[in-house]
Amino acid sequence: MPRYAITTFGCQMNVHDSERMHEVLRGAGYVESDDPRAADVVVLNTCSVREKAEQKLLSEVGRLAKLKRERPELVLVVAGCVAQQEGEKLLTRAPSIDLVVGPDNIPELPRLVDELSLGAPPLVRTVFDIEEPRFLTALSVAAGSPTAYVTIMKGCDERCSFCIVPYTRGPERYRPSDEIVAEIAALAAAGVREVTLLGQTVNSYNDPQKALPRAPGASADDPDESEFAALLRRIATEVPDLKRLRYTSPHPRHLTPSLIQAHAELSVLARHVHLPVQSGSDRILKRMIRRYTRAEYVTRTAALVRAVPDVALSTDIIVGFPGETDDDFAATLSLVREIGYKGLFGFKYSVRPYTPARKLPDDVPEAVKSERLARLFEASEELLGAHLRGLVGSGQRVLVEAEGKEGGASFSGRTERNEIVHIHGAEGLDLRGEIVDVSIVRANKHSLQGELTEAARAAARSLAPAAPKARAAGGRRSLPVLPVSPGGH
Ligand code: SAH
Ligand code: F3S
């Protein structure tokens, strides 16, 4: 049987797309190879959101080109955002590439590889499915993890001035709510405990079926309203077995009263929201075309915190956007402290092709960008450190996701607020996929250390073996535990 290997760069959307590529290739009779050097088909699922990510791809292609000289029959596939963005140009830049395939063309992967093996010249397939958008459903039997991602929308209509995503992922397209609910129900039935809804602006969701009743709190004449809260309510009602529901990434302007009310009322919603802010300066927010002011962001998050008092907020921030002064950056730092983020991804601005901001001079020197990023991380580490230390001695509910790796921990998982907890002293127990009560005994730099409570230990010992549990069937990988701490996407 032919063997394949997939390397994934970038965001959760790419992780999700790679999962679908695994399924499509396995469905066509391929088997996964642990070692890309032994594979017949090697797929690089790429990211182009920042310049650095793109360079990573080209150096990886260089390494594989050498391998290809030894094994000319190797099929080298570039998928994802660089594929969509560069298309045919990639074939000229890197002649060792055989196939360039965009994010909307994943189902065609086996057919295209077949064509190549029949002698076709290098192929490029990067067509958006605008008329009839396809959302590939996870094969729940292959879930293999207590957590899963479910795509509810793709593309982005926001066009923030710095961002290439609207060009690599196309316009917004939404998935019918029936399909979303059916996929989540199937995952829950297969033992998945936590689902993260995915979309570039996940909370701009509107049901193409028009099957959702208006959510409480939704105003008919608020242009920022969407049907996202109504979708959350439908999922909560129709999939009662689901233990936790998350979503990423929302856009601040769609953090509307109906969504805040859903957070107050739906216990399945995790008490963590990743809400990218990008900057704390109104002048820069305007140049970024973010469509909110600092004050609006603060007011909306304050309303969320009133509704869910211990909700944890995390964010994305860009430093060194064209024209960013010391004062603008000081405003960002003050916002970070004012909101008290529990996690932060910080990025140096990099010019991206096609984006409106490419016409602005990239005038913040590299050294200043580095210094601002370091100060940003310092502030965020301080906030996270103080927060984690404050949790020592508390009890937390942890969804156990994986066997422990760090410092002798038996398992690791996350709280509802997304804090990572390493659980010690649970050897011999089978906790994966369980939600357990843990006493926090120590704070590490980016995570917590905990021990099972006596009651949780007794319950774990008597666990019914018949309970459906997402197993790593057939050796499938589990999805990574995402850090809430600085470190980049
Ligand atoms: N809505 C998307 C955002 C995708 S981009 C989501 O679901 O996450 C992820 C983050 O990368 C953005 O929030 C932004 O902080 C950062 N980013 C995007 N374009 C960038 C650029 N040109 N330079 C630096 N950082 C950028
Ligand atoms: Fe990018 Fe802004 Fe959309 S950051 S993904 S254009 S919301």
Short mmCIF file of C-alpha atoms and ligand atoms in Angstrom, two decimals:
data_model
loop_
_atom_site.label_atom_id
_atom_site.label_comp_id
_atom_site.label_asym_id
_atom_site.label_seq_id
_atom_site.Cartn_x
_atom_site.Cartn_y
_atom_site.Cartn_z
CA MET A 1 0.00 0.00 0.00
CA PRO A 2 1.29 3.50 -0.79
CA ARG A 3 2.49 5.49 2.19
CA TYR A 4 1.99 9.18 2.97
CA ALA A 5 3.20 11.74 5.49
CA ILE A 6 1.73 15.15 6.36
CA THR A 7 3.58 18.03 8.03
CA THR A 8 1.36 20.81 9.37
CA PHE A 9 2.32 24.45 9.82
CA GLY A 10 0.14 27.21 11.28
CA CYS A 11 -3.20 27.51 12.99
CA GLN A 12 -5.96 25.19 14.25
CA MET A 13 -7.70 25.50 10.90
CA ASN A 14 -4.66 23.86 9.30
CA VAL A 15 -4.53 21.17 11.99
CA HIS A 16 -8.17 20.47 11.18
CA ASP A 17 -7.53 20.46 7.42
CA SER A 18 -4.64 18.03 7.93
CA GLU A 19 -6.93 15.70 9.84
CA ARG A 20 -9.28 15.73 6.86
CA MET A 21 -6.36 15.01 4.49
CA HIS A 22 -5.45 12.00 6.62
CA GLU A 23 -9.02 10.75 6.25
CA VAL A 24 -9.21 11.41 2.50
CA LEU A 25 -5.89 9.65 1.86
CA ARG A 26 -6.67 6.71 4.13
CA GLY A 27 -10.04 6.40 2.40
CA ALA A 28 -8.17 6.07 -0.90
CA GLY A 29 -6.04 3.19 0.41
CA TYR A 30 -2.96 5.04 1.67
CA VAL A 31 -1.32 4.27 5.00
CA GLU A 32 0.43 6.81 7.16
CA SER A 33 4.20 6.60 7.38
CA ASP A 34 5.86 7.76 10.60
CA ASP A 35 8.93 8.71 8.63
CA PRO A 36 8.49 11.19 5.76
CA ARG A 37 11.67 9.80 4.21
CA ALA A 38 9.92 6.49 3.66
CA ALA A 39 6.68 7.99 2.29
CA ASP A 40 5.53 7.89 -1.34
CA VAL A 41 3.49 11.10 -0.93
CA VAL A 42 4.66 13.94 1.31
CA VAL A 43 2.20 16.77 2.02
CA LEU A 44 3.27 20.10 3.51
CA ASN A 45 0.20 21.89 4.82
CA THR A 46 1.39 25.46 4.87
CA CYS A 47 0.76 28.82 6.55
CA SER A 48 1.36 32.24 5.05
CA VAL A 49 -0.01 34.52 7.74
CA ARG A 50 3.45 35.86 8.54
CA GLU A 51 6.56 36.04 6.44
CA LYS A 52 8.49 33.71 8.74
CA ALA A 53 5.94 30.96 8.28
CA GLU A 54 6.41 31.14 4.54
CA GLN A 55 10.19 30.95 4.80
CA LYS A 56 9.82 27.81 6.92
CA LEU A 57 8.00 26.16 4.04
CA LEU A 58 10.68 26.97 1.51
CA SER A 59 13.45 25.54 3.68
CA GLU A 60 11.38 22.37 4.21
CA VAL A 61 10.86 22.09 0.44
CA GLY A 62 14.63 22.43 0.02
CA ARG A 63 15.21 19.49 2.39
CA LEU A 64 12.65 17.36 0.56
CA ALA A 65 14.11 18.28 -2.83
CA LYS A 66 17.31 16.51 -1.79
CA LEU A 67 15.33 13.44 -0.83
CA LYS A 68 13.59 13.59 -4.18
CA ARG A 69 16.87 13.45 -6.02
CA GLU A 70 17.44 10.06 -4.38
CA ARG A 71 13.84 8.93 -4.93
CA PRO A 72 12.40 10.69 -7.99
CA GLU A 73 9.07 8.84 -7.64
CA LEU A 74 8.32 10.71 -4.40
CA VAL A 75 5.27 12.99 -4.83
CA LEU A 76 5.71 16.35 -3.12
CA VAL A 77 2.46 18.19 -2.35
CA VAL A 78 2.16 21.75 -1.07
CA ALA A 79 -1.27 22.44 0.46
CA GLY A 80 -2.78 25.19 2.61
CA CYS A 81 -2.42 28.95 2.48
CA VAL A 82 0.90 29.29 0.64
CA ALA A 83 -0.51 26.95 -2.00
CA GLN A 84 -3.61 29.11 -2.37
CA GLN A 85 -1.64 32.35 -2.36
CA GLU A 86 1.17 31.42 -4.72
CA GLY A 87 -0.47 28.82 -6.96
CA GLU A 88 1.54 28.21 -10.10
CA LYS A 89 4.33 30.53 -9.03
CA LEU A 90 5.38 27.88 -6.51
CA LEU A 91 6.22 25.47 -9.32
CA THR A 92 8.66 27.98 -10.76
CA ARG A 93 10.16 28.85 -7.41
CA ALA A 94 10.56 25.21 -6.35
CA PRO A 95 10.55 22.80 -9.31
CA SER A 96 10.64 19.78 -7.00
CA ILE A 97 6.98 20.40 -6.10
CA ASP A 98 4.56 18.10 -7.97
CA LEU A 99 1.21 19.29 -6.73
CA VAL A 100 -0.16 22.54 -5.32
CA VAL A 101 -3.56 22.13 -3.70
CA GLY A 102 -5.68 24.81 -1.97
CA PRO A 103 -7.68 24.42 1.27
CA ASP A 104 -10.98 23.98 -0.61
CA ASN A 105 -9.61 21.20 -2.83
CA ILE A 106 -8.64 18.62 -0.21
CA PRO A 107 -11.17 16.00 -1.40
CA GLU A 108 -9.45 15.96 -4.80
CA LEU A 109 -6.08 15.03 -3.33
CA PRO A 110 -6.06 11.28 -4.12
CA ARG A 111 -7.34 11.82 -7.67
CA LEU A 112 -4.66 14.43 -8.37
CA VAL A 113 -1.92 12.18 -6.99
CA ASP A 114 -3.23 9.38 -9.24
CA GLU A 115 -3.02 11.67 -12.26
CA LEU A 116 0.58 12.47 -11.41
CA SER A 117 1.49 8.82 -11.09
CA LEU A 118 -0.02 8.28 -14.54
CA GLY A 119 2.51 10.77 -15.87
CA ALA A 120 0.70 14.14 -15.64
CA PRO A 121 2.93 17.21 -15.39
CA PRO A 122 2.96 19.15 -12.09
CA LEU A 123 -0.59 20.20 -11.17
CA VAL A 124 -2.13 23.21 -9.48
CA ARG A 125 -5.64 23.09 -8.03
CA THR A 126 -6.62 26.13 -5.96
CA VAL A 127 -10.29 26.82 -6.63
CA PHE A 128 -12.57 28.23 -3.90
CA ASP A 129 -15.90 26.42 -3.56
CA ILE A 130 -17.92 29.62 -3.52
CA GLU A 131 -21.16 28.30 -5.02
CA GLU A 132 -21.41 25.08 -3.06
CA PRO A 133 -19.09 25.22 -0.08
CA ARG A 134 -17.94 21.87 1.21
CA PHE A 135 -17.18 21.25 4.88
CA LEU A 136 -15.42 17.96 5.40
CA THR A 137 -16.89 16.03 8.30
CA ALA A 138 -14.59 14.36 10.80
CA LEU A 139 -14.90 10.59 10.70
CA SER A 140 -15.85 10.16 14.35
CA VAL A 141 -14.48 6.62 14.56
CA ALA A 142 -11.05 8.05 13.93
CA ALA A 143 -11.42 10.79 16.53
CA GLY A 144 -8.93 9.14 18.89
CA SER A 145 -8.97 12.12 21.22
CA PRO A 146 -11.33 13.51 23.87
CA THR A 147 -11.22 16.87 22.09
CA ALA A 148 -12.13 17.73 18.50
CA TYR A 149 -12.47 20.69 16.19
CA VAL A 150 -15.57 21.31 14.09
CA THR A 151 -15.52 23.91 11.32
CA ILE A 152 -18.66 26.07 11.19
CA MET A 153 -17.56 28.72 8.72
CA LYS A 154 -14.64 29.38 6.43
CA GLY A 155 -13.13 32.42 4.82
CA CYS A 156 -13.20 35.97 6.11
CA ASP A 157 -14.95 39.16 4.94
CA GLU A 158 -13.30 41.49 7.46
CA ARG A 159 -10.21 42.43 5.50
CA CYS A 160 -8.13 43.78 8.36
CA SER A 161 -5.50 45.78 6.56
CA PHE A 162 -2.55 43.55 7.59
CA CYS A 163 -4.08 40.12 7.02
CA ILE A 164 -3.72 37.74 4.11
CA VAL A 165 -6.41 35.31 5.27
CA PRO A 166 -9.26 36.82 3.19
CA TYR A 167 -7.08 36.18 0.12
CA THR A 168 -5.90 32.67 1.03
CA ARG A 169 -9.18 31.42 2.49
CA GLY A 170 -11.65 33.37 0.36
CA PRO A 171 -14.98 34.97 1.30
CA GLU A 172 -17.08 33.85 4.27
CA ARG A 173 -19.13 30.72 3.77
CA TYR A 174 -21.21 29.12 6.53
CA ARG A 175 -22.08 25.53 7.19
CA PRO A 176 -25.73 24.50 7.67
CA SER A 177 -26.60 24.14 11.38
CA ASP A 178 -28.06 20.64 10.82
CA GLU A 179 -24.67 19.43 9.59
CA ILE A 180 -22.81 21.07 12.47
CA VAL A 181 -25.11 19.57 15.08
CA ALA A 182 -24.98 16.12 13.44
CA GLU A 183 -21.18 16.15 13.40
CA ILE A 184 -20.96 17.20 17.05
CA ALA A 185 -23.53 14.57 18.08
CA ALA A 186 -21.53 11.87 16.26
CA LEU A 187 -18.30 12.99 17.92
CA ALA A 188 -19.93 13.03 21.35
CA ALA A 189 -21.34 9.55 20.75
CA ALA A 190 -17.82 8.37 19.89
CA GLY A 191 -16.53 9.67 23.24
CA VAL A 192 -15.40 13.20 22.40
CA ARG A 193 -15.94 15.39 25.46
CA GLU A 194 -14.93 18.82 24.20
CA VAL A 195 -15.57 20.44 20.84
CA THR A 196 -14.00 23.65 19.59
CA LEU A 197 -15.98 25.41 16.87
CA LEU A 198 -13.65 26.81 14.25
CA GLY A 199 -13.87 29.77 11.92
CA GLN A 200 -11.82 32.82 10.97
CA THR A 201 -14.50 35.06 12.50
CA VAL A 202 -16.37 32.22 14.11
CA ASN A 203 -18.98 34.46 15.75
CA SER A 204 -20.15 36.08 12.51
CA TYR A 205 -21.94 32.78 11.84
CA ASN A 206 -25.31 32.85 10.07
CA ASP A 207 -27.20 29.68 9.27
CA PRO A 208 -27.59 29.22 5.49
CA GLN A 209 -30.60 26.99 6.26
CA LYS A 210 -32.27 29.78 8.24
CA ALA A 211 -33.30 27.09 10.74
CA LEU A 212 -32.37 28.86 13.97
CA PRO A 213 -34.79 30.82 16.15
CA ARG A 214 -33.61 34.26 17.23
CA ALA A 215 -31.43 33.98 20.33
CA PRO A 216 -32.47 35.80 23.50
CA GLY A 217 -30.77 39.19 23.62
CA ALA A 218 -30.33 39.42 19.84
CA SER A 219 -31.42 42.73 18.41
CA ALA A 220 -32.78 42.79 14.87
CA ASP A 221 -31.20 46.13 14.06
CA ASP A 222 -27.70 45.63 15.42
CA PRO A 223 -25.46 45.17 12.34
CA ASP A 224 -22.95 43.22 14.47
CA GLU A 225 -25.52 40.60 15.50
CA SER A 226 -25.20 37.15 13.99
CA GLU A 227 -26.77 33.74 14.60
CA PHE A 228 -23.78 32.44 16.51
CA ALA A 229 -25.50 32.56 19.93
CA ALA A 230 -28.50 30.74 18.42
CA LEU A 231 -26.16 28.04 17.11
CA LEU A 232 -24.52 27.63 20.53
CA ARG A 233 -27.96 27.23 22.08
CA ARG A 234 -28.98 24.63 19.54
CA ILE A 235 -25.81 22.62 20.17
CA ALA A 236 -26.28 22.82 23.95
CA THR A 237 -29.87 21.57 23.65
CA GLU A 238 -29.41 18.89 21.02
CA VAL A 239 -26.10 17.40 22.19
CA PRO A 240 -26.59 17.14 25.97
CA ASP A 241 -23.72 14.60 26.24
CA LEU A 242 -21.14 17.16 25.18
CA LYS A 243 -19.20 18.29 28.24
CA ARG A 244 -17.45 21.40 26.94
CA LEU A 245 -17.87 23.75 24.04
CA ARG A 246 -15.24 26.26 22.92
CA TYR A 247 -14.87 28.42 19.84
CA THR A 248 -12.04 30.22 18.07
CA SER A 249 -11.48 32.90 16.94
CA PRO A 250 -14.27 35.38 17.54
CA HIS A 251 -14.10 38.94 16.24
CA PRO A 252 -14.68 41.54 18.98
CA ARG A 253 -17.36 43.36 17.02
CA HIS A 254 -19.58 40.26 17.10
CA LEU A 255 -19.27 39.88 20.88
CA THR A 256 -22.88 41.04 21.07
CA PRO A 257 -25.44 40.93 23.91
CA SER A 258 -26.88 37.64 22.60
CA LEU A 259 -23.46 35.95 22.81
CA ILE A 260 -22.82 37.36 26.27
CA GLN A 261 -26.21 36.08 27.40
CA ALA A 262 -25.42 32.64 25.97
CA HIS A 263 -22.23 32.60 28.06
CA ALA A 264 -24.24 33.48 31.17
CA GLU A 265 -26.82 30.77 30.56
CA LEU A 266 -25.11 27.80 28.87
CA SER A 267 -23.06 25.75 31.31
CA VAL A 268 -21.46 23.79 28.46
CA LEU A 269 -19.60 26.92 27.27
CA ALA A 270 -16.05 26.98 28.60
CA ARG A 271 -15.13 30.03 30.64
CA HIS A 272 -12.41 31.10 28.27
CA VAL A 273 -12.62 33.34 25.23
CA HIS A 274 -9.71 34.04 22.90
CA LEU A 275 -10.57 37.52 21.63
CA PRO A 276 -7.89 38.98 19.34
CA VAL A 277 -7.48 42.72 19.97
CA GLN A 278 -4.30 43.42 17.88
CA SER A 279 -3.62 46.84 19.44
CA GLY A 280 -4.68 49.09 22.31
CA SER A 281 -4.31 52.31 20.33
CA ASP A 282 -7.34 53.72 18.51
CA ARG A 283 -5.13 55.29 15.88
CA ILE A 284 -3.57 51.91 15.04
CA LEU A 285 -6.87 50.00 15.31
CA LYS A 286 -8.26 52.36 12.70
CA ARG A 287 -5.30 51.84 10.36
CA MET A 288 -5.70 48.10 10.88
CA ILE A 289 -9.38 48.41 9.85
CA ARG A 290 -10.48 46.49 12.93
CA ARG A 291 -13.89 48.21 13.14
CA TYR A 292 -13.88 48.80 16.91
CA THR A 293 -12.30 51.26 19.30
CA ARG A 294 -10.42 50.41 22.45
CA ALA A 295 -13.37 51.69 24.50
CA GLU A 296 -15.80 49.45 22.60
CA TYR A 297 -13.56 46.43 23.16
CA VAL A 298 -13.29 47.22 26.86
CA THR A 299 -17.05 47.74 27.22
CA ARG A 300 -17.87 44.47 25.51
CA THR A 301 -15.36 42.40 27.48
CA ALA A 302 -16.53 44.07 30.71
CA ALA A 303 -20.08 42.95 29.91
CA LEU A 304 -18.82 39.40 29.36
CA VAL A 305 -16.94 39.47 32.67
CA ARG A 306 -20.10 40.70 34.44
CA ALA A 307 -22.01 37.78 32.94
CA VAL A 308 -19.29 35.19 33.69
CA PRO A 309 -17.17 36.61 36.52
CA ASP A 310 -14.21 34.22 36.31
CA VAL A 311 -14.01 34.06 32.52
CA ALA A 312 -10.40 34.01 31.24
CA LEU A 313 -9.56 36.16 28.25
CA SER A 314 -6.62 35.67 25.92
CA THR A 315 -5.66 37.57 22.80
CA ASP A 316 -3.50 38.17 19.73
CA ILE A 317 -1.41 41.32 19.43
CA ILE A 318 0.69 42.71 16.60
CA VAL A 319 3.62 44.98 17.48
CA GLY A 320 5.32 47.33 15.04
CA PHE A 321 2.37 47.91 12.71
CA PRO A 322 3.26 50.72 10.25
CA GLY A 323 3.30 54.03 12.07
CA GLU A 324 3.14 52.53 15.58
CA THR A 325 4.73 55.06 17.96
CA ASP A 326 6.00 54.55 21.51
CA ASP A 327 2.73 56.05 22.71
CA ASP A 328 0.67 53.64 20.61
CA PHE A 329 2.61 50.71 22.02
CA ALA A 330 2.23 52.09 25.57
CA ALA A 331 -1.53 52.08 24.94
CA THR A 332 -1.33 48.40 23.96
CA LEU A 333 0.59 47.54 27.13
CA SER A 334 -1.90 49.44 29.27
CA LEU A 335 -4.79 47.60 27.61
CA VAL A 336 -3.10 44.25 28.28
CA ARG A 337 -2.91 45.15 31.97
CA GLU A 338 -6.41 46.63 32.04
CA ILE A 339 -8.00 43.49 30.60
CA GLY A 340 -5.67 41.17 32.54
CA TYR A 341 -5.24 38.60 29.76
CA LYS A 342 -4.42 35.07 30.90
CA GLY A 343 -2.72 34.25 27.62
CA LEU A 344 -1.34 36.18 24.72
CA PHE A 345 0.06 35.46 21.28
CA GLY A 346 2.27 38.32 20.17
CA PHE A 347 3.61 38.87 16.64
CA LYS A 348 5.92 41.31 14.94
CA TYR A 349 4.14 42.89 12.02
CA SER A 350 5.26 41.50 8.67
CA VAL A 351 4.17 42.78 5.27
CA ARG A 352 1.95 40.34 3.38
CA PRO A 353 1.21 40.35 -0.32
CA TYR A 354 -2.23 41.57 -1.48
CA THR A 355 -3.02 43.24 1.87
CA PRO A 356 -3.95 46.96 1.96
CA ALA A 357 -1.23 47.59 4.61
CA ARG A 358 1.49 46.56 2.15
CA LYS A 359 1.23 50.10 0.78
CA LEU A 360 2.11 51.62 4.16
CA PRO A 361 5.83 51.95 4.90
CA ASP A 362 6.98 49.15 7.24
CA ASP A 363 8.69 51.84 9.28
CA VAL A 364 9.16 50.40 12.76
CA PRO A 365 12.75 49.15 12.89
CA GLU A 366 13.23 45.43 13.51
CA ALA A 367 15.07 46.12 16.78
CA VAL A 368 12.13 48.19 18.05
CA LYS A 369 9.67 45.45 17.06
CA SER A 370 11.78 42.91 19.00
CA GLU A 371 11.98 45.14 22.03
CA ARG A 372 8.22 45.78 22.03
CA LEU A 373 7.50 42.09 21.65
CA ALA A 374 9.79 41.28 24.59
CA ARG A 375 8.05 43.89 26.76
CA LEU A 376 4.68 42.55 25.73
CA PHE A 377 5.64 39.00 26.69
CA GLU A 378 7.08 40.25 29.97
CA ALA A 379 3.74 41.87 30.83
CA SER A 380 1.82 38.79 29.81
CA GLU A 381 4.10 36.42 31.77
CA GLU A 382 3.66 38.61 34.81
CA LEU A 383 -0.13 38.46 34.49
CA LEU A 384 -0.21 34.73 33.82
CA GLY A 385 2.27 34.00 36.63
CA ALA A 386 0.24 35.96 39.19
CA HIS A 387 -2.96 34.29 37.99
CA LEU A 388 -1.53 30.77 38.19
CA ARG A 389 0.02 31.39 41.63
CA GLY A 390 -3.38 32.58 42.82
CA LEU A 391 -4.86 29.19 41.94
CA VAL A 392 -2.54 27.19 44.23
CA GLY A 393 -4.65 25.55 46.90
CA SER A 394 -7.84 25.73 44.81
CA GLY A 395 -9.84 22.85 43.38
CA GLN A 396 -10.21 22.64 39.57
CA ARG A 397 -12.14 20.47 37.11
CA VAL A 398 -9.77 19.15 34.49
CA LEU A 399 -10.57 17.42 31.21
CA VAL A 400 -7.75 14.90 30.90
CA GLU A 401 -6.43 14.97 27.35
CA ALA A 402 -3.18 13.07 27.34
CA GLU A 403 -0.73 10.95 29.26
CA GLY A 404 1.68 13.24 31.10
CA LYS A 405 5.07 14.00 29.71
CA GLU A 406 6.38 16.82 31.85
CA GLY A 407 8.17 16.38 35.18
CA GLY A 408 6.85 12.92 35.93
CA ALA A 409 3.18 13.85 35.58
CA SER A 410 0.84 10.95 34.92
CA PHE A 411 -1.64 12.95 32.84
CA SER A 412 -2.27 16.42 31.56
CA GLY A 413 -5.37 18.31 30.64
CA ARG A 414 -7.06 21.68 30.80
CA THR A 415 -9.49 23.50 33.02
CA GLU A 416 -12.51 25.26 31.60
CA ARG A 417 -10.49 28.46 31.63
CA ASN A 418 -7.83 26.74 29.52
CA GLU A 419 -5.14 26.53 32.18
CA ILE A 420 -2.93 23.51 31.54
CA VAL A 421 -2.77 21.12 34.51
CA HIS A 422 -0.24 18.32 34.93
CA ILE A 423 -1.68 15.66 37.19
CA HIS A 424 0.69 13.77 39.45
CA GLY A 425 0.23 10.58 41.41
CA ALA A 426 -2.39 8.98 39.18
CA GLU A 427 -0.28 6.06 37.97
CA GLY A 428 -2.24 2.95 37.15
CA LEU A 429 -5.45 4.86 36.48
CA ASP A 430 -7.07 5.34 33.10
CA LEU A 431 -8.09 8.98 33.07
CA ARG A 432 -7.90 9.99 29.43
CA GLY A 433 -11.13 11.65 28.41
CA GLU A 434 -12.37 11.94 32.00
CA ILE A 435 -13.28 15.17 33.75
CA VAL A 436 -11.66 14.94 37.17
CA ASP A 437 -11.44 17.09 40.31
CA VAL A 438 -7.90 18.13 41.05
CA SER A 439 -6.30 20.07 43.92
CA ILE A 440 -3.72 22.53 42.65
CA VAL A 441 -0.44 22.10 44.51
CA ARG A 442 1.97 24.22 42.49
CA ALA A 443 2.17 26.86 39.79
CA ASN A 444 4.75 26.41 37.03
CA LYS A 445 5.62 29.21 34.63
CA HIS A 446 2.86 28.39 32.13
CA SER A 447 0.93 25.60 33.77
CA LEU A 448 -0.34 24.14 37.01
CA GLN A 449 0.53 21.01 38.89
CA GLY A 450 -2.26 19.15 40.60
CA GLU A 451 -3.25 15.99 42.40
CA LEU A 452 -6.49 14.06 42.17
CA THR A 453 -8.82 14.69 45.09
CA GLU A 454 -9.56 11.58 47.19
CA ALA A 455 -13.11 11.49 45.80
CA ALA A 456 -11.81 11.71 42.21
CA ARG A 457 -9.28 8.94 42.88
CA ALA A 458 -11.99 6.66 44.27
CA ALA A 459 -14.27 7.46 41.32
CA ALA A 460 -11.45 6.81 38.82
CA ARG A 461 -10.74 3.41 40.36
CA SER A 462 -14.34 2.36 39.92
CA LEU A 463 -14.77 3.71 36.40
CA ALA A 464 -17.20 1.63 34.39
CA PRO A 465 -15.17 0.05 31.57
CA ALA A 466 -18.23 0.25 29.32
CA ALA A 467 -18.22 4.07 29.26
CA PRO A 468 -17.53 5.17 25.69
CA LYS A 469 -14.05 6.60 25.56
CA ALA A 470 -12.16 8.16 22.71
CA ARG A 471 -9.24 5.82 22.30
CA ALA A 472 -6.23 6.28 20.15
CA ALA A 473 -7.64 3.61 17.85
CA GLY A 474 -5.12 2.45 15.31
CA GLY A 475 -2.46 4.65 16.86
CA ARG A 476 -3.99 7.96 15.74
CA ARG A 477 -2.43 11.04 17.25
CA SER A 478 -4.30 13.14 19.71
CA LEU A 479 -4.56 16.85 19.04
CA PRO A 480 -1.95 18.91 20.83
CA VAL A 481 -2.73 20.71 24.06
CA LEU A 482 -2.62 24.34 23.03
CA PRO A 483 -0.55 26.61 25.22
CA VAL A 484 -2.35 29.58 26.74
CA SER A 485 1.00 31.21 27.28
CA PRO A 486 3.14 33.28 24.92
CA GLY A 487 4.97 31.38 22.30
CA GLY A 488 3.22 32.02 19.03
CA HIS A 489 0.65 30.11 17.03
N1 SAH B 1 -9.29 35.25 12.57
C1 SAH B 1 -8.13 34.44 12.54
C2 SAH B 1 -6.90 35.23 12.57
C3 SAH B 1 -5.91 34.61 11.72
S1 SAH B 1 -4.37 35.31 11.79
C4 SAH B 1 -8.20 33.37 13.62
O1 SAH B 1 -9.13 32.66 13.65
O2 SAH B 1 -7.28 33.21 14.42
C5 SAH B 1 -3.84 34.99 13.46
C6 SAH B 1 -3.13 36.15 14.06
O3 SAH B 1 -1.94 36.41 13.32
C7 SAH B 1 -3.90 37.46 13.99
O4 SAH B 1 -4.83 37.59 15.03
C8 SAH B 1 -2.79 38.48 14.08
O5 SAH B 1 -2.49 38.80 15.42
C9 SAH B 1 -1.60 37.77 13.46
N2 SAH B 1 -1.29 38.31 12.12
C10 SAH B 1 -2.07 38.28 11.02
N3 SAH B 1 -1.46 38.91 9.98
C11 SAH B 1 -0.26 39.34 10.45
C12 SAH B 1 0.82 40.08 9.86
N4 SAH B 1 0.78 40.50 8.60
N5 SAH B 1 1.90 40.32 10.63
C13 SAH B 1 1.94 39.91 11.92
N6 SAH B 1 0.95 39.24 12.52
C14 SAH B 1 -0.15 38.96 11.81
FE1 F3S B 2 -7.55 38.22 9.31
FE2 F3S B 2 -8.98 40.16 10.37
FE3 F3S B 2 -10.16 38.12 9.14
S1 F3S B 2 -7.18 39.19 11.29
S2 F3S B 2 -8.80 36.42 9.43
S3 F3S B 2 -8.88 39.64 8.19
S4 F3S B 2 -10.82 39.12 11.04
#
